[in-house]
Every structure is written in structure tokens, then in C-alpha cells.
Coordinates of C-alpha atoms and ligand atoms in Angstrom, one line a residue:
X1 CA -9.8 24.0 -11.2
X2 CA -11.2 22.0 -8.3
X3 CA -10.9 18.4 -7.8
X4 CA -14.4 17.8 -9.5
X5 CA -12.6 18.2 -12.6
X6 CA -9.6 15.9 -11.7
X7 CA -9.5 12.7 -13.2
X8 CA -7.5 10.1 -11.8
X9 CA -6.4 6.7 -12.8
X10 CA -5.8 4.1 -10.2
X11 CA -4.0 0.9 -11.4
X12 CA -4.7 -2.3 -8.2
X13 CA -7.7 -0.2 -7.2
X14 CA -9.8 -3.2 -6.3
X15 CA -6.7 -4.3 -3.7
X16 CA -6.7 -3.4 -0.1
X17 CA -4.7 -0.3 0.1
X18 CA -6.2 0.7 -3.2
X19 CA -9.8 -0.2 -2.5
X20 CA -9.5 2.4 0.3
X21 CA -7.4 4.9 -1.1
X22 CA -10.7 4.7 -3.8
X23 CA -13.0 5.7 -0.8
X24 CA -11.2 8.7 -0.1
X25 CA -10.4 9.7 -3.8
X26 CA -14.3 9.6 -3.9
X27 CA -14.4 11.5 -0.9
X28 CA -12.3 14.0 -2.2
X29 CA -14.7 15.2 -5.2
X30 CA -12.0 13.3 -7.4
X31 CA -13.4 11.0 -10.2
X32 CA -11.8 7.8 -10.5
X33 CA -11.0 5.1 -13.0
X34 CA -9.5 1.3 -11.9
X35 CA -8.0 -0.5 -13.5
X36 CA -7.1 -3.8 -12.4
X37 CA -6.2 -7.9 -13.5
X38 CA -7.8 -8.9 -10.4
X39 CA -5.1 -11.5 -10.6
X40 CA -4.9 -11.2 -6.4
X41 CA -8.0 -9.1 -5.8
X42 CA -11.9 -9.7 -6.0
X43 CA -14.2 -7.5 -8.1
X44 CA -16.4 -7.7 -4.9
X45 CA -14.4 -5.1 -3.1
X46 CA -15.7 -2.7 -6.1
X47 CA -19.1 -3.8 -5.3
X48 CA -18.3 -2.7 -1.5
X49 CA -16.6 0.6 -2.7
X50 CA -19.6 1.5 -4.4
X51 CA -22.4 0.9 -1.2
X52 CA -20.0 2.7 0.8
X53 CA -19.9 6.2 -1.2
X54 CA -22.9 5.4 -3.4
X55 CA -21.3 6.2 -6.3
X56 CA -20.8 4.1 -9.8
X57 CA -17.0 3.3 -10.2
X58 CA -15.6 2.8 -13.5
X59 CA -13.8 -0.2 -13.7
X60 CA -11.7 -1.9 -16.0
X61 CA -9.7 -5.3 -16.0
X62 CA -6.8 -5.6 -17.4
X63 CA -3.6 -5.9 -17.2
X64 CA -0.1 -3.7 -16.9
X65 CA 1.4 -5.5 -19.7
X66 CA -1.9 -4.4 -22.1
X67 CA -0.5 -1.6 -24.1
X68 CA -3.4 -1.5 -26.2
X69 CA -5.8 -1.3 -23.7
X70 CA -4.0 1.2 -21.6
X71 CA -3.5 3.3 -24.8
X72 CA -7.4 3.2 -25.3
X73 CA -8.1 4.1 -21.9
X74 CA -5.7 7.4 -21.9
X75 CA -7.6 8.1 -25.3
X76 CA -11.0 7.9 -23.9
X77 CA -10.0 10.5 -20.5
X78 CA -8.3 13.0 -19.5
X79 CA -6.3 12.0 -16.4
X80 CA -4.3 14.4 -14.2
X81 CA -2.6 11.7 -12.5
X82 CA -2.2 8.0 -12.0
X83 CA -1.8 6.3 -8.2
X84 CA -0.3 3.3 -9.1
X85 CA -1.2 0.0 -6.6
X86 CA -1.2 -2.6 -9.2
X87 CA 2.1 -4.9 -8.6
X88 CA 2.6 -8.4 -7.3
X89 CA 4.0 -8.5 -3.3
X90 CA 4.1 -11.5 -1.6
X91 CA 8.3 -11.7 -0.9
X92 CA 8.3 -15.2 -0.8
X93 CA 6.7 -16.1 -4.1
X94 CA 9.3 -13.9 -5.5
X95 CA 12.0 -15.9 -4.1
X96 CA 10.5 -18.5 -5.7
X97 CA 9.4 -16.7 -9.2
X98 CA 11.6 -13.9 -9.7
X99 CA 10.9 -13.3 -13.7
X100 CA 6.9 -13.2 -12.7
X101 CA 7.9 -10.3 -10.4
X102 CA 10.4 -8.2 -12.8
X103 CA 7.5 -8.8 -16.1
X104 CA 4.7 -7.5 -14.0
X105 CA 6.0 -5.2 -11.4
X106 CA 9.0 -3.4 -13.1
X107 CA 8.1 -4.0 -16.8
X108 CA 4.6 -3.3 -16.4
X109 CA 5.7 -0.1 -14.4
X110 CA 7.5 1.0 -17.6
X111 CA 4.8 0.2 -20.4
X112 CA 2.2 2.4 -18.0
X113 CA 4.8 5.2 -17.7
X114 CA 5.1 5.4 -21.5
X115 CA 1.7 5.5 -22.0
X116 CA 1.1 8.3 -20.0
X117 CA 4.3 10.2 -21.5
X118 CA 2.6 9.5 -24.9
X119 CA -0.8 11.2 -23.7
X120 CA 1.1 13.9 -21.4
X121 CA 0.5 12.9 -18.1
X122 CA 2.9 13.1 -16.0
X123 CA 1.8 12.9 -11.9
X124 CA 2.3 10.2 -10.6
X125 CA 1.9 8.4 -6.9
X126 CA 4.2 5.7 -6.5
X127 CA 3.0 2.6 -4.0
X128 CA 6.3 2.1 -2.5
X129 CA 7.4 0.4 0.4
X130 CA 9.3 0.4 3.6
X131 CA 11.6 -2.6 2.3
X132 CA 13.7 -0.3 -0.1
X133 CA 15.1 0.3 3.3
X134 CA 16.1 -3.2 3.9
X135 CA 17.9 -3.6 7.7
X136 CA 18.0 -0.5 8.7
X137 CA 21.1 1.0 10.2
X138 CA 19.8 4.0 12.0
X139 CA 16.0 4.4 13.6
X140 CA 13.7 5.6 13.3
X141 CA 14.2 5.3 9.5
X142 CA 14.7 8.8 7.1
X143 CA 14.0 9.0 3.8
X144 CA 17.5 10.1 3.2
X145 CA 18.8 6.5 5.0
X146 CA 20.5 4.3 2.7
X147 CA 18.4 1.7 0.2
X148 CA 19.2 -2.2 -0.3
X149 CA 16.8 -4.7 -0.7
X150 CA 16.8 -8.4 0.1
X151 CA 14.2 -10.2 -1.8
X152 CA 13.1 -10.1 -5.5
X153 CA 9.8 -8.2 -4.5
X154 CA 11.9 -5.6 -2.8
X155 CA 14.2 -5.1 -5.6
X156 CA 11.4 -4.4 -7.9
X157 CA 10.2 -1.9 -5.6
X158 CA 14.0 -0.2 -5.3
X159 CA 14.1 -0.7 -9.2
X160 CA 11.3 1.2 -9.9
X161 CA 12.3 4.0 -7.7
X162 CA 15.1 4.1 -9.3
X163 CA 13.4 4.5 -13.1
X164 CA 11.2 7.4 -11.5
X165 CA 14.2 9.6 -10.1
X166 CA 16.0 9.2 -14.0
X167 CA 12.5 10.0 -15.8
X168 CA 12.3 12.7 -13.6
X169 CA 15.7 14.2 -14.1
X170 CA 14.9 14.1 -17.6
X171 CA 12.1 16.1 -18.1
X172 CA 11.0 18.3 -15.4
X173 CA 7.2 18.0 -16.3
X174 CA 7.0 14.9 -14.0
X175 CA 6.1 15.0 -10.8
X176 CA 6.1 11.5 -8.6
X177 CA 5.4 11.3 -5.1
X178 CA 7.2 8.1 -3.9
X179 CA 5.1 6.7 -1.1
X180 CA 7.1 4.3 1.4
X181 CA 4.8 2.6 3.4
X182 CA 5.8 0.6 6.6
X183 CA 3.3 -1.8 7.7
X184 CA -0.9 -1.5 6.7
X185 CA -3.2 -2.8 8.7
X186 CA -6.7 -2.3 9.8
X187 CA -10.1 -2.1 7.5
X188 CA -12.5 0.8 6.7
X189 CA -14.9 1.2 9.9
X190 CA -18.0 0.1 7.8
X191 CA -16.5 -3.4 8.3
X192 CA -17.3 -4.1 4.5
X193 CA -13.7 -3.7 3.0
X194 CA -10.6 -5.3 4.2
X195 CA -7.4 -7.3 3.8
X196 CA -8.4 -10.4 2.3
X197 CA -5.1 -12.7 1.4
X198 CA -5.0 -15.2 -1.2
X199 CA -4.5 -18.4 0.7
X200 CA -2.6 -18.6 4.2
X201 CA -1.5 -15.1 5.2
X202 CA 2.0 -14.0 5.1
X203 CA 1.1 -11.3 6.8
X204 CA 1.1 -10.6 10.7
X205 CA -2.6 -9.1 11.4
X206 CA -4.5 -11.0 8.6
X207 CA -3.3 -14.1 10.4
X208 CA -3.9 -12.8 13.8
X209 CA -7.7 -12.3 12.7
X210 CA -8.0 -15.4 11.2
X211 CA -7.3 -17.4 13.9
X212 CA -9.6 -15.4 16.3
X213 CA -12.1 -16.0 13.7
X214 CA -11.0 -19.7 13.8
X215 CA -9.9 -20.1 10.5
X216 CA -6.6 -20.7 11.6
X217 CA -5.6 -23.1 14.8
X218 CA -2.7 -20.6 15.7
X219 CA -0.5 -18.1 15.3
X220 CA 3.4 -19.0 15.1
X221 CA 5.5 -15.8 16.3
X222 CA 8.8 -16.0 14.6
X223 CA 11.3 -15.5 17.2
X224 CA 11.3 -13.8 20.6
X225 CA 14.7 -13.6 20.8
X226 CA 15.8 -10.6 18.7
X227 CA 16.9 -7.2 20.9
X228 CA 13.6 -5.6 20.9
X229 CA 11.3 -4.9 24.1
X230 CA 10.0 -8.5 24.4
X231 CA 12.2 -10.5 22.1
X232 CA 9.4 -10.2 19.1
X233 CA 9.8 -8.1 16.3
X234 CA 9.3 -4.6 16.3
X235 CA 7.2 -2.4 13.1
X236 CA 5.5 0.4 12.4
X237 CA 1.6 -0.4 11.9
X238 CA -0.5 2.3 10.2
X239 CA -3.6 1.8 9.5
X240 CA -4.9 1.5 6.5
X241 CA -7.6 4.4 6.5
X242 CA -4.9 6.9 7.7
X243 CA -2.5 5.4 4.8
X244 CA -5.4 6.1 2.1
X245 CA -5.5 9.6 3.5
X246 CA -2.0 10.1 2.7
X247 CA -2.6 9.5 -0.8
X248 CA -5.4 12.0 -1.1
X249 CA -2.0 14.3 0.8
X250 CA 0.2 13.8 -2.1
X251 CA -2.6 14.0 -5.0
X252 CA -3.7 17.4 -3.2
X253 CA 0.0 18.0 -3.4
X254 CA 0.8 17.4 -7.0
X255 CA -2.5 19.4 -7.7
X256 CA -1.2 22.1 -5.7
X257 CA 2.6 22.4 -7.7
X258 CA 0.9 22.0 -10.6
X259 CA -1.7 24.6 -10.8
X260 CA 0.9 27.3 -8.4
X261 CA 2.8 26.6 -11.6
X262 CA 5.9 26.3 -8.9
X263 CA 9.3 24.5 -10.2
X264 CA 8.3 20.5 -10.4
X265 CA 8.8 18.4 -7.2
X266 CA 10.5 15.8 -9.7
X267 CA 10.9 12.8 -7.7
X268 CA 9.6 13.0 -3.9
X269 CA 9.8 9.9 -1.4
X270 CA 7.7 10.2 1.9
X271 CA 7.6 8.0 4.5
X272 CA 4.1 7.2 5.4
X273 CA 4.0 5.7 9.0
X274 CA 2.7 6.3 12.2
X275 CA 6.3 6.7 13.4
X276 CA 6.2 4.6 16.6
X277 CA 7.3 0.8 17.1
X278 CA 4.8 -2.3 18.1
X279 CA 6.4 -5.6 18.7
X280 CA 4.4 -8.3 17.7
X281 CA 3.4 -9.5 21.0
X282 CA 2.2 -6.3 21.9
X283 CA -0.2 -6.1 18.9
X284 CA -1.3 -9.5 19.9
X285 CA -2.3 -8.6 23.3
X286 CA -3.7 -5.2 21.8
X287 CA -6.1 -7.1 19.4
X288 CA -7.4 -9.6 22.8
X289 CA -7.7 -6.1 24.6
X290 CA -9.1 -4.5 21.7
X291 CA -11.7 -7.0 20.7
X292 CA -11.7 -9.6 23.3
X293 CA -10.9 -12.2 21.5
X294 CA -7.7 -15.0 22.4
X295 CA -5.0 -15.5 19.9
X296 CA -3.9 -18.7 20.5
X297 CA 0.0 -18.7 19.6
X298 CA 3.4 -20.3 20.2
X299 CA 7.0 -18.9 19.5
X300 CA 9.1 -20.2 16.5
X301 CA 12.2 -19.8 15.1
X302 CA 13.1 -16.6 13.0
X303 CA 11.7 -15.8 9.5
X304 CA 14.5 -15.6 6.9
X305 CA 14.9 -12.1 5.9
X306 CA 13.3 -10.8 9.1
X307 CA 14.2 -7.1 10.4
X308 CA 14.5 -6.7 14.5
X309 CA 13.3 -3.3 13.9
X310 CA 11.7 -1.2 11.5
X311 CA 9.9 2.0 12.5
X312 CA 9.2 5.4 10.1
X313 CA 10.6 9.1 10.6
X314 CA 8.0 10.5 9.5
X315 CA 8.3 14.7 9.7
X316 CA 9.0 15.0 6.1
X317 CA 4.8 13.5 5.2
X318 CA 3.6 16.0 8.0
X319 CA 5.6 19.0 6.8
X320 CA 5.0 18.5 3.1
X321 CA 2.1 16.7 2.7
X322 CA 0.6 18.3 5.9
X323 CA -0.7 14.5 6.7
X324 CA -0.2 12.6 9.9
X325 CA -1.4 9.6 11.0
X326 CA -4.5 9.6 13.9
X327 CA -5.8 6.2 14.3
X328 CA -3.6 3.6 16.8
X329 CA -3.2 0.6 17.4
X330 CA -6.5 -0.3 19.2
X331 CA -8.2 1.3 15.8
X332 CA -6.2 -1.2 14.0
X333 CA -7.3 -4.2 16.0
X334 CA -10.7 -3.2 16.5
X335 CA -11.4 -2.6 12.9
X336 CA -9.4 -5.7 11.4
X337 CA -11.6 -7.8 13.7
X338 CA -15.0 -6.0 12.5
X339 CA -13.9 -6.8 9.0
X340 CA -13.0 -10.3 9.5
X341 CA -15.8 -11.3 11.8
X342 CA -18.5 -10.0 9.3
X343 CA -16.7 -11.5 6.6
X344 CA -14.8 -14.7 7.6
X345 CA -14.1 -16.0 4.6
X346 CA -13.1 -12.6 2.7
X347 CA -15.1 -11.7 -0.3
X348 CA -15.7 -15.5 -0.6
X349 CA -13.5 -16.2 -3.7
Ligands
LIG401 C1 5.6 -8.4 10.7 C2 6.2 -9.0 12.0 C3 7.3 -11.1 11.5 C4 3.6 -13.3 10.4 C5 6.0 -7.3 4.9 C6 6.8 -7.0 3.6 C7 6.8 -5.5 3.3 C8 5.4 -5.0 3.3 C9 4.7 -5.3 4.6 C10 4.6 -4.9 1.1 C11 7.6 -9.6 11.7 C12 6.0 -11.3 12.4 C13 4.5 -12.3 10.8 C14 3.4 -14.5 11.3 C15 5.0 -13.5 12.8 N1 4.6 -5.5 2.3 N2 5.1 -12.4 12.0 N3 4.1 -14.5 12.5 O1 7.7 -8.7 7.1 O2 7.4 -6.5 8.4 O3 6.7 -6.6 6.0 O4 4.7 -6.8 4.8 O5 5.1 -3.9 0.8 O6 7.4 -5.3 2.1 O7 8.1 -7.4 3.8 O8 5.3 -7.8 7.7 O9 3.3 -8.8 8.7 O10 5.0 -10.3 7.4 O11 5.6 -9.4 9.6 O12 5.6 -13.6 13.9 O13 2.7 -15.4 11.0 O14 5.3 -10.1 12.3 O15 8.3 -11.9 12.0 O16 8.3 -9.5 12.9 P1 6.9 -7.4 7.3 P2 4.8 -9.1 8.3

């Protein structure tokens, strides 16, 4: 069967990373199905998904908790597999609200996993992360290196993980790609989709943009002091087209062991990065170079919890997957500021 015939559910499709990874599913000749509480997304980006590949997405809100309305939706199609976005991330609210984070990221993980085992689908693309890692002792960072987590967010991520390697040694029909991603960045080139934070960004580039766009007076750059190139803190930016890409990689893949009828993968992890380290004053003189625009900043002391370093190995995604990433860091900037100049205020909440 080709991928015209593939259905594929994508929970936290109307997020970034899954709003573009729904682009390319589209792109792909898969069909698609999101589901989403919009609970930190905005339905607009579904409204952008659809000018940009003219096609009608099904959408549905709801919620991971819903068993009901999961169980109806598994009885109405005929998935192959689900690529699941839909989790809470912002590491300092779950400092601060740990039980929100295990309910809806690890017990919602489970009640979706056993409604799928119920209706026999079993392929599965985990949204992982680079922070399973935690402070890496070696780089660049394998998928074999060691896993700790310091944050509540993190641990859920590490939890689940964990839950998809013991489902998978019990019953070979799943197959989970694992995908670890370092740091997304960037927006699709149409400028219409893009990272779009609730409130004041956490996160570097979305608060690099927003200052250039003059939303925000400046950017604080936590510590230039660590042993890195400049002082700043070094990671490994991908951008966010090339990340969606390496979801299409690992669907193609799971279609690929399933139909050869080859032993199952089980449980897979894969590093998706670019495999390269940018400090953070180097992407902030790559975005003024990139897009001519001044990023007013200052230094500041050191973020708790703050890596010096974090950068991906990343042969295992090119040999397995075949997928590499191709856009750099001038993509990243040039696109991010495309996005937030045509859309200052996000999808206006
Ligand atoms: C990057 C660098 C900061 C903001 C986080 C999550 C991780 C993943 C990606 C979900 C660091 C510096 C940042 C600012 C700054 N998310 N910085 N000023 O912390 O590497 O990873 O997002 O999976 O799980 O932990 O990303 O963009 O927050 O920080 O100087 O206003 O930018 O110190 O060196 P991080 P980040």
C-alpha cells in the first residue's frame, strides 16, 4: 500500500513542531487527523495549515485524558500510526506544578497507548527531547549516553520513554520511534506558521524575535561565563522544517518494517539534530546578519538548570532514517524573523 492509504493520527498537531510536521505529513500523500486541547496552541495555525497545502484538515479538540472521545475516534478510522506532540513543556511551570505535568503528559501518554492497543495500532512516533539527556558527560551526545533528567517536564519525558521500551518488550507488534530533539527553531518559509509562546518566551529565538520586533525591550543572556567559545551557552538548533522532515523519516520507516514484514524495531530513539554547536551569542549576531535587525541585550547571571553544552550525534537518524538536516543557522534566523515580522503578535490570541 502507498501512503495515500495511511492514516495517521497526530495528537498537539495544531502546536509548532506539530503544525509543521502536518505540512509535510500532507506533503507526503499521508492523510491526517489532529487532535488537540488547544490548551497552548491556536486553532488559527490549522487555518494556516490548510492555505498552505490547500487541503481540509480534520480536526478534533480534545483532550489526552478523554478516553471516550479517543475510543470514538479509533472507531471511526483506521490509523496506521499515531505521532504524538500533544504534552505540556515549559520546565519551569513544572517546577512549579509538577501533578499538572505527570496527569497530562505521562497519564495521558498511557490512556492514548491503550486505546490504540484496544483497536491494534501499534506505531508509534514519540516527541522526545534532548533533556532525557540531562548534563551531558560526553559530546557530541549518542543515543546510547546515559539519561537523567532535572526538572518535572524532563522526567515526564524520561518516564514515558521508559513505558515505551517495557510495552515494547512485551509484545513485539509495537514499533516506536523515540525522537530526541535538541533545540527547534525557525518557521515554515511561507512566513504564515511559527513558534508563537504563550506569554513571555522561555525560549531563546522566540525571544530574540520578539524584541527585534519590539515586543520585548531586550534580551537577557544568561551567563557568559560558562567554558564554551564565548562564555554563552552552547546548543544544537535545528530548524523546525528539517525536524518535521524527520518525522515524515521515521513514519516512512515504520511503514517500511511493517509492510517488509521484517522483525519489529520495538523501541528506537534517534537523535534529531543538526549535530553542530551555536552559542547563544553567535545566533544573536547570526539573526542581526541574517535579517538586519539589532538585538538589543545585556548579560545576566546563569539560568538554574542550565547546560554549558548540548550538541547531537546524529549518524544513527542519517543511517536509519536516511534523514539529515540541510537548513543552517542563517535559515533559522531568516525564517523566524519572516514569521514574526508578518505576524507580531502570533496568531493574535
Ligand atoms: C537555550 C540557550 C539559555 C533564553 C529548552 C528545554 C528543552 C527543549 C528546548 C522542549 C541557553 C539561553 C535562553 C533567554 C538566554 N524544550 N537563553 N536568554 O534550555 O536549551 O532547552 O528548550 O523539549 O527541553 O529545556 O532552550 O531556548 O531555553 O535556551 O540566554 O531569554 O539560550 O541559557 O543557553 P534549552 P532555551
Amino acid at each position: 500500500m502507498g501512503t495515500a492509504s495511511k492514516k495517521i493520527l497526530v495528537t498537539g498537531g495544531v502546536g509548532y513542531i506539530g503544525s509543521h510536521t502536518c505540512i509535510e505529513l500532507i506533503a507526503s500523500g499521508y492523510d491526517i487527523v489532529v487532535y488537540d486541547n488547544l490548551s497552548n496552541s491556536n486553532i488559527e495555525a490549522i487555518k494556516r495549515v490548510e492555505q498552505i497545502t490547500d487541503k481540509e484538515i480534520e480536526f478534533v479538540q480534545g483532550d489526552l485524558l478523554d478516553e471516550t472521545l479517543l475510543t470514538q475516534i479509533f472507531s471511526q478510522h483506521q490509523f496506521f500510526a499515531v505521532v504524538h506532540f500533544a504534552g505540556l513543556k515549559a520546565v519551569g511551570e513544572s517546577v512549579a506544578q509538577p501533578l499538572k505535568y505527570y496527569k497530562n503528559n505521562v497519564a495521558g501518554t498511557v490512556n492514548l497507548l491503550e486505546v490504540m492497543q484496544h483497536h491494534q495500532v501499534f506505531n508509534f512516533v514519540f516527541s522526545s527531547s534532548a533533556t532525557v539527556y540531562g548534563d551531558p558527560e560526553q559530546l557530541p551526545i549518542t543515543e546510547t549516553a546515559p539519561r537523567s533528567t532535572t526538572n518535572p517536564y524532563g522526567r515526564t519525558k524520561l518516564i514515558i520513554e521508559y513505558m515505551l521500551e517495557d510495552l515494547c518488550a512485551s509484545d513485539p507488534r509495537w514499533q516506536v520511534v523515540s525522537l530526541r530533539y535538541f533545540n527547534p527553531v525557525g518557521a515554515h518559509d511561507s512566513g504564515k506558521i511559527g513558534e508563537d509562546p504563550n506569554g513571555i518566551p522561555n525560549n531563546l529565538m522566540p525571544y530574540i524575535s520578539q524584541v527585534a520586533v519590539g515586543k520585548l525591550e531586550k534580551l537577557r543572556i544568561f551567563g557568559n561565563d560558562y567554558p564554551t567559545v564565548d562564555g554563552t551557552g552552547v546548543r544544537d538548533f535545528i530548524h523546525v522544517v528539517d525536524l518535521a522532515k524527520g518525522h515524515i523519516s521515521a513514519i516512512d520507516y515504520l511503514v517500511k518494517n511493517s509492510t517488509d514484514k521484517k522483525e519489529s524495531i520495538g523501541f528506537f530513539a534517534v537523535n534529531l539534530g543538526t549535530g553542530s554547536g551555536t552559542s547563544v551569542l553567535q545566533l544573536v549576531n547570526a539573526f542581526t546578519e541574517a535579517t538586519g535587525q539589532i538585538v538589543n541585550y545585556e548579560f545576566s547571571p546563569r539560568r538554574a538548570g542550565d547546560v554549558a553544552s548540548c550538541y547531537a550525534q546524529v549518524d544513527l537518524a542519517e543511517q536509519n532514517l536516511n534523514w539529515q538536516a540541510h537548513l543552517d543557522i542563517y535559515d533559522m534566523c531568516k525564517d523566524t524573523w519572516h514569521w514574526q515580522s508578518q505576524n507580531p503578535n502570533g496568531y493574535e490570541k
